[in-house]
Coordinates of N, CA and C in Angstrom, one line a residue:
M15 N 35.0 94.5 112.5 CA 36.0 95.4 112.9 C 37.2 94.6 113.3
Q16 N 38.3 94.7 112.7 CA 39.5 93.8 112.8 C 39.7 93.2 114.1
K17 N 40.7 93.6 114.9 CA 41.0 92.9 116.1 C 40.2 93.4 117.3
H18 N 39.4 94.4 117.0 CA 38.6 95.1 118.1 C 37.6 94.1 118.8
R19 N 36.9 93.3 118.0 CA 36.0 92.4 118.5 C 36.1 91.1 117.7
R20 N 36.5 90.0 118.3 CA 36.7 88.8 117.6 C 35.4 87.9 117.6
K21 N 34.6 88.1 118.6 CA 33.3 87.3 118.6 C 32.1 88.2 118.8
K22 N 31.1 87.8 118.2 CA 29.9 88.7 118.2 C 29.4 88.9 119.6
H23 N 29.4 87.9 120.5 CA 28.9 88.1 121.8 C 29.7 89.0 122.6
F24 N 31.0 89.1 122.4 CA 31.8 90.1 123.1 C 31.4 91.5 122.7
R25 N 31.1 91.7 121.3 CA 30.7 93.0 120.8 C 29.4 93.4 121.4
N26 N 28.4 92.5 121.4 CA 27.1 92.8 122.0 C 27.2 93.1 123.5
A27 N 28.0 92.3 124.2 CA 28.1 92.6 125.6 C 28.8 93.9 125.9
A28 N 29.8 94.3 125.1 CA 30.4 95.6 125.3 C 29.5 96.7 124.9
I29 N 28.7 96.6 123.9 CA 27.7 97.6 123.6 C 26.7 97.8 124.7
A30 N 26.3 96.6 125.2 CA 25.3 96.7 126.3 C 25.9 97.4 127.5
V31 N 27.1 97.1 127.9 CA 27.8 97.8 129.0 C 27.9 99.3 128.7
A32 N 28.3 99.6 127.5 CA 28.5 101.0 127.1 C 27.2 101.7 127.2
A33 N 26.1 101.1 126.8 CA 24.8 101.7 126.9 C 24.4 101.9 128.3
L34 N 24.7 101.0 129.2 CA 24.4 101.2 130.6 C 25.2 102.4 131.1
G35 N 26.5 102.5 130.7 CA 27.3 103.6 131.2 C 26.8 104.9 130.7
M36 N 26.2 104.9 129.5 CA 25.7 106.2 129.0 C 24.5 106.7 129.7
V37 N 23.7 105.8 130.3 CA 22.5 106.3 131.0 C 22.9 106.6 132.4
G38 N 24.0 106.2 132.9 CA 24.5 106.6 134.2 C 23.9 105.7 135.3
I39 N 24.7 104.7 135.6 CA 24.2 103.7 136.6 C 24.6 104.4 138.0
A40 N 23.6 105.0 138.7 CA 23.9 105.7 139.9 C 23.7 104.9 141.1
T41 N 24.7 104.0 141.4 CA 24.5 103.2 142.6 C 25.6 103.2 143.6
A42 N 26.8 103.7 143.2 CA 28.0 103.6 144.1 C 28.4 105.0 144.4
A43 N 29.1 105.1 145.5 CA 29.6 106.5 146.0 C 31.1 106.4 146.0
M44 N 31.7 107.5 145.5 CA 33.2 107.6 145.5 C 33.6 109.0 145.8
A45 N 34.9 109.2 146.1 CA 35.5 110.5 146.5 C 35.5 111.4 145.3
S46 N 35.3 112.7 145.5 CA 35.3 113.7 144.4 C 36.7 114.0 144.0
Q47 N 36.8 114.5 142.8 CA 38.1 114.8 142.2 C 38.4 116.3 142.3
E48 N 39.6 116.6 142.2 CA 40.0 118.1 142.3 C 40.8 118.4 141.0
T49 N 40.8 119.7 140.7 CA 41.6 120.2 139.6 C 43.0 119.8 139.7
S50 N 43.6 119.9 140.9 CA 45.0 119.6 141.0 C 45.3 118.1 140.8
Q51 N 44.3 117.2 141.1 CA 44.5 115.8 140.8 C 44.4 115.6 139.3
A52 N 43.5 116.3 138.6 CA 43.4 116.2 137.2 C 44.7 116.6 136.5
A53 N 45.3 117.7 137.0 CA 46.6 118.2 136.5 C 47.7 117.2 136.7
A54 N 47.7 116.6 137.9 CA 48.7 115.6 138.3 C 48.6 114.4 137.4
A55 N 47.4 114.1 136.9 CA 47.1 112.9 136.1 C 47.4 113.1 134.7
A56 N 47.5 114.3 134.2 CA 47.7 114.6 132.8 C 49.0 114.0 132.3
P57 N 48.9 113.1 131.4 CA 50.0 112.4 130.8 C 50.8 113.4 130.0
S58 N 52.1 113.1 129.7 CA 52.9 114.0 128.9 C 52.2 114.0 127.5
S59 N 52.3 115.2 126.8 CA 51.6 115.3 125.6 C 52.1 114.4 124.5
T60 N 53.2 113.7 124.7 CA 53.7 112.8 123.7 C 53.3 111.3 124.0
S61 N 52.8 111.1 125.2 CA 52.4 109.7 125.5 C 51.2 109.2 124.7
P62 N 51.2 107.9 124.5 CA 50.0 107.3 123.8 C 48.7 107.7 124.4
T63 N 48.6 107.7 125.7 CA 47.3 108.0 126.4 C 47.0 109.5 126.2
A64 N 47.9 110.4 126.2 CA 47.7 111.8 125.9 C 47.2 112.0 124.5
K65 N 47.8 111.2 123.6 CA 47.3 111.3 122.2 C 45.9 110.9 122.0
V66 N 45.5 109.8 122.8 CA 44.1 109.3 122.7 C 43.2 110.4 123.3
V67 N 43.6 111.0 124.4 CA 42.7 112.1 124.9 C 42.6 113.2 123.9
A68 N 43.7 113.6 123.3 CA 43.6 114.7 122.3 C 42.7 114.3 121.1
L69 N 42.8 113.1 120.7 CA 41.9 112.6 119.6 C 40.4 112.6 120.0
V70 N 40.2 112.1 121.3 CA 38.8 112.1 121.8 C 38.3 113.6 121.8
N71 N 39.1 114.5 122.3 CA 38.6 115.9 122.4 C 38.4 116.5 121.0
K72 N 39.2 116.1 120.0 CA 39.0 116.6 118.7 C 37.7 116.1 118.1
E73 N 37.3 114.8 118.4 CA 36.0 114.3 117.9 C 34.9 114.9 118.6
R74 N 35.1 115.2 119.9 CA 34.0 115.8 120.7 C 33.8 117.3 120.2
A75 N 34.8 118.0 119.9 CA 34.7 119.3 119.4 C 33.9 119.4 118.1
K76 N 34.1 118.4 117.2 CA 33.4 118.3 116.0 C 31.9 118.1 116.2
A77 N 31.6 117.4 117.3 CA 30.2 117.1 117.7 C 29.6 118.1 118.6
G78 N 30.3 119.2 118.9 CA 29.8 120.3 119.7 C 29.9 120.0 121.2
C79 N 30.6 119.0 121.6 CA 30.8 118.7 123.1 C 32.0 119.4 123.6
R80 N 32.0 119.7 124.9 CA 33.2 120.3 125.5 C 34.3 119.2 125.7
A81 N 35.5 119.7 125.7 CA 36.7 118.8 125.9 C 36.6 118.1 127.3
L82 N 37.0 116.9 127.3 CA 37.1 116.2 128.6 C 38.4 116.5 129.3
K83 N 38.3 116.6 130.6 CA 39.5 116.8 131.4 C 40.0 115.5 131.9
V84 N 41.3 115.3 131.9 CA 42.0 114.1 132.5 C 41.8 114.1 134.0
N85 N 41.4 113.0 134.5 CA 41.2 112.8 136.0 C 42.1 111.7 136.5
A86 N 42.9 111.9 137.5 CA 43.9 110.9 138.0 C 43.2 109.7 138.4
K87 N 42.0 109.7 139.1 CA 41.3 108.5 139.5 C 40.8 107.7 138.4
L88 N 40.3 108.4 137.4 CA 39.8 107.6 136.2 C 41.0 107.0 135.4
T89 N 42.1 107.8 135.4 CA 43.3 107.2 134.8 C 43.8 106.0 135.5
K90 N 43.8 106.0 136.8 CA 44.2 104.9 137.6 C 43.3 103.7 137.3
A91 N 42.0 103.9 137.3 CA 41.0 102.8 137.0 C 41.3 102.2 135.6
A92 N 41.5 103.1 134.6 CA 41.7 102.7 133.2 C 43.0 101.9 133.1
Q93 N 44.1 102.5 133.7 CA 45.4 101.8 133.6 C 45.4 100.5 134.3
N94 N 44.8 100.4 135.5 CA 44.7 99.1 136.2 C 43.9 98.1 135.4
H95 N 42.9 98.5 134.7 CA 42.1 97.6 133.9 C 42.9 97.1 132.7
S96 N 43.6 98.0 132.0 CA 44.4 97.6 130.9 C 45.4 96.6 131.3
K97 N 46.1 96.9 132.4 CA 47.1 96.0 132.9 C 46.5 94.6 133.3
D98 N 45.3 94.6 133.9 CA 44.6 93.3 134.2 C 44.3 92.5 133.0
Q99 N 43.8 93.2 131.9 CA 43.5 92.6 130.7 C 44.8 92.0 130.0
S100 N 45.8 92.8 130.1 CA 47.1 92.3 129.5 C 47.7 91.1 130.2
V101 N 47.7 91.1 131.5 CA 48.2 90.0 132.3 C 47.4 88.7 132.0
H102 N 46.1 88.9 131.9 CA 45.2 87.7 131.7 C 44.9 87.4 130.2
H103 N 45.5 88.2 129.3 CA 45.3 88.0 127.9 C 43.8 87.9 127.5
R104 N 43.0 88.8 128.0 CA 41.6 88.8 127.8 C 41.0 90.2 127.8
M105 N 40.4 90.6 126.7 CA 39.7 91.9 126.6 C 38.3 91.7 127.1
S106 N 37.9 92.5 128.0 CA 36.6 92.4 128.6 C 36.3 93.6 129.4
H107 N 35.0 93.9 129.6 CA 34.6 95.0 130.5 C 34.5 94.4 131.9
T108 N 34.6 93.1 132.1 CA 34.6 92.4 133.4 C 36.1 92.1 133.7
G109 N 36.5 92.6 134.9 CA 37.8 92.4 135.4 C 38.1 90.9 135.8
S110 N 39.3 90.5 135.9 CA 39.6 89.2 136.3 C 39.1 88.8 137.7
D111 N 38.8 89.9 138.5 CA 38.1 89.7 139.8 C 36.6 89.7 139.8
G112 N 36.1 89.8 138.6 CA 34.6 89.9 138.4 C 34.0 91.3 138.5
S113 N 34.9 92.3 138.6 CA 34.4 93.7 138.7 C 33.9 94.2 137.4
N114 N 33.0 95.2 137.5 CA 32.5 95.9 136.4 C 33.1 97.3 136.3
P115 N 33.0 98.1 135.3 CA 33.6 99.4 135.2 C 33.3 100.3 136.4
G116 N 32.0 100.4 136.8 CA 31.6 101.2 137.9 C 32.3 100.8 139.2
Q117 N 32.5 99.6 139.4 CA 33.2 99.1 140.6 C 34.6 99.5 140.6
R118 N 35.3 99.4 139.4 CA 36.7 99.7 139.3 C 36.9 101.2 139.5
I119 N 36.0 102.0 138.9 CA 36.1 103.5 139.0 C 35.9 103.9 140.5
T120 N 34.9 103.2 141.1 CA 34.7 103.5 142.6 C 35.9 103.1 143.4
R121 N 36.5 102.0 143.1 CA 37.7 101.5 143.8 C 38.8 102.5 143.7
A122 N 38.9 103.2 142.5 CA 40.0 104.1 142.3 C 39.7 105.4 143.1
G123 N 38.5 105.5 143.7 CA 38.2 106.7 144.6 C 37.4 107.8 143.9
Y124 N 36.8 107.5 142.7 CA 36.0 108.5 142.0 C 34.5 108.4 142.4
R125 N 33.9 109.5 142.7 CA 32.5 109.5 143.0 C 31.7 109.9 141.7
W126 N 31.0 109.0 141.1 CA 30.4 109.2 139.8 C 28.9 109.2 139.9
R127 N 28.3 109.9 138.9 CA 26.8 109.8 138.7 C 26.5 109.2 137.4
G128 N 27.5 109.0 136.6 CA 27.4 108.3 135.3 C 28.8 108.0 134.8
Y129 N 28.9 106.9 134.1 CA 30.2 106.5 133.5 C 30.0 105.7 132.3
G130 N 31.1 105.5 131.5 CA 31.1 104.7 130.3 C 32.5 104.2 130.2
E131 N 32.7 103.0 129.5 CA 34.0 102.5 129.3 C 34.1 101.9 127.9
N132 N 35.2 102.2 127.3 CA 35.6 101.5 126.0 C 36.8 100.7 126.3
V133 N 36.9 99.5 125.7 CA 38.1 98.7 125.7 C 38.4 98.2 124.3
A134 N 39.7 97.9 124.1 CA 40.1 97.4 122.8 C 41.5 96.8 122.9
Y135 N 41.9 96.0 122.0 CA 43.2 95.4 122.0 C 43.7 95.2 120.6
G136 N 45.0 95.2 120.4 CA 45.6 94.9 119.2 C 45.9 96.1 118.3
Y137 N 45.5 97.3 118.7 CA 45.7 98.5 117.9 C 47.0 99.1 118.4
G138 N 48.0 99.2 117.5 CA 49.3 99.6 117.9 C 49.6 101.1 118.1
T139 N 48.6 101.9 117.7 CA 48.7 103.4 117.8 C 47.5 104.0 118.3
P140 N 47.6 105.2 118.9 CA 46.4 105.9 119.3 C 45.4 106.2 118.2
A141 N 45.9 106.5 117.0 CA 45.1 106.8 115.9 C 44.3 105.6 115.4
K142 N 45.0 104.4 115.5 CA 44.3 103.2 115.1 C 43.2 102.8 116.0
V143 N 43.5 102.9 117.3 CA 42.4 102.5 118.3 C 41.3 103.5 118.3
M144 N 41.5 104.8 118.1 CA 40.5 105.7 118.0 C 39.6 105.5 116.7
N145 N 40.3 105.1 115.6 CA 39.5 104.8 114.4 C 38.6 103.6 114.6
G146 N 39.1 102.6 115.3 CA 38.3 101.5 115.7 C 37.1 101.8 116.5
W147 N 37.3 102.6 117.6 CA 36.2 103.0 118.4 C 35.2 103.9 117.7
M148 N 35.7 104.8 116.9 CA 34.8 105.7 116.1 C 33.9 105.0 115.1
H149 N 34.3 103.8 114.7 CA 33.6 103.0 113.7 C 32.7 102.0 114.4
S150 N 32.6 102.0 115.7 CA 31.7 101.2 116.5 C 30.6 102.1 117.2
P151 N 29.4 101.9 116.9 CA 28.3 102.8 117.4 C 28.3 102.9 118.9
G152 N 28.5 101.9 119.7 CA 28.5 102.0 121.1 C 29.7 102.7 121.7
H153 N 30.8 102.5 121.1 CA 32.0 103.1 121.6 C 32.0 104.6 121.2
K154 N 31.6 104.9 120.0 CA 31.5 106.2 119.5 C 30.5 107.0 120.4
A155 N 29.4 106.4 120.8 CA 28.5 107.0 121.7 C 29.1 107.5 123.0
N156 N 29.9 106.6 123.6 CA 30.6 107.0 124.8 C 31.5 108.2 124.5
I157 N 32.3 108.2 123.5 CA 33.2 109.3 123.2 C 32.5 110.6 123.0
L158 N 31.3 110.5 122.3 CA 30.6 111.7 122.0 C 29.5 112.1 123.0
N159 N 29.5 111.4 124.1 CA 28.4 111.7 125.1 C 28.8 113.0 125.8
C160 N 28.1 114.0 125.5 CA 28.4 115.4 126.0 C 28.2 115.5 127.5
S161 N 27.5 114.5 128.1 CA 27.3 114.6 129.6 C 28.5 114.2 130.3
F162 N 29.4 113.5 129.7 CA 30.7 113.1 130.4 C 31.6 114.3 130.5
K163 N 32.3 114.5 131.6 CA 33.1 115.7 131.8 C 34.6 115.3 132.0
E164 N 34.9 114.0 132.3 CA 36.3 113.6 132.6 C 36.6 112.3 132.0
I165 N 37.9 112.1 131.8 CA 38.4 110.8 131.2 C 39.6 110.3 131.8
G166 N 39.8 109.1 131.8 CA 41.1 108.4 132.1 C 41.4 107.4 131.0
V167 N 42.6 107.3 130.6 CA 43.0 106.3 129.5 C 44.1 105.5 130.0
G168 N 44.1 104.2 129.7 CA 45.2 103.3 130.0 C 45.5 102.4 128.9
V169 N 46.8 102.0 128.8 CA 47.2 101.1 127.8 C 48.3 100.2 128.4
S170 N 48.3 98.9 128.0 CA 49.3 98.0 128.7 C 49.6 96.9 127.7
G171 N 50.8 96.4 127.8 CA 51.2 95.2 127.1 C 51.6 95.4 125.6
T172 N 52.3 94.4 125.1 CA 52.7 94.4 123.7 C 51.5 94.2 122.8
S173 N 50.4 93.7 123.3 CA 49.2 93.6 122.4 C 48.3 94.8 122.5
H174 N 48.8 95.8 123.3 CA 48.1 97.1 123.4 C 46.6 96.9 123.9
Y175 N 46.5 96.6 125.1 CA 45.1 96.6 125.7 C 44.8 98.0 126.2
W176 N 43.8 98.5 125.6 CA 43.4 99.9 125.8 C 42.1 100.0 126.6
T177 N 42.0 101.0 127.5 CA 40.8 101.3 128.3 C 40.6 102.8 128.3
Q178 N 39.4 103.2 128.0 CA 39.0 104.6 128.2 C 37.9 104.5 129.3
D179 N 38.0 105.3 130.4 CA 36.9 105.4 131.3 C 36.5 106.9 131.3
F180 N 35.2 107.0 131.0 CA 34.5 108.4 131.0 C 33.6 108.5 132.2
A181 N 33.5 109.7 132.7 CA 32.6 109.8 133.9 C 32.2 111.3 134.1
T182 N 31.1 111.4 134.9 CA 30.7 112.7 135.4 C 30.6 112.5 136.9
A183 N 31.2 113.4 137.6 CA 31.3 113.3 139.1 C 29.9 113.7 139.7
R184 N 29.7 113.2 140.9 CA 28.6 113.7 141.7 C 28.7 115.1 142.2

């Protein structure tokens, strides 16, 4: 898969993290989200992140899953992680501070019972990054996991560091 994964161990680690997210690592507690927060987090329909959300929901509809709702706290976690990856020129599910996706989602104030994360870089458009994720079994599994109810998407930098955070609240 072109620029999505350059080394096999990164791909294997990402798939392992995605698999952990899909089964729902229930260890941390976070604040619940509200509909008004989700509405406040909704990016403009022309933004790259809004286009990713629309493409995610299109794929989910084909698979018989309900559409994900944008959540401000998940968006904050995803955007902060994309920025962190861009600043450090490193794509990883581990933040520069050693954090994992669940810790970052918790830090953003979200109370989850299950989460998943997809990351990528080098894809210049929402369609290209979604194509990459949909051709990766672990990433596709996160996108099509019908138990997830909410999403946050972030993108940062000229190399386009992308993050999708999926979750289901407690």
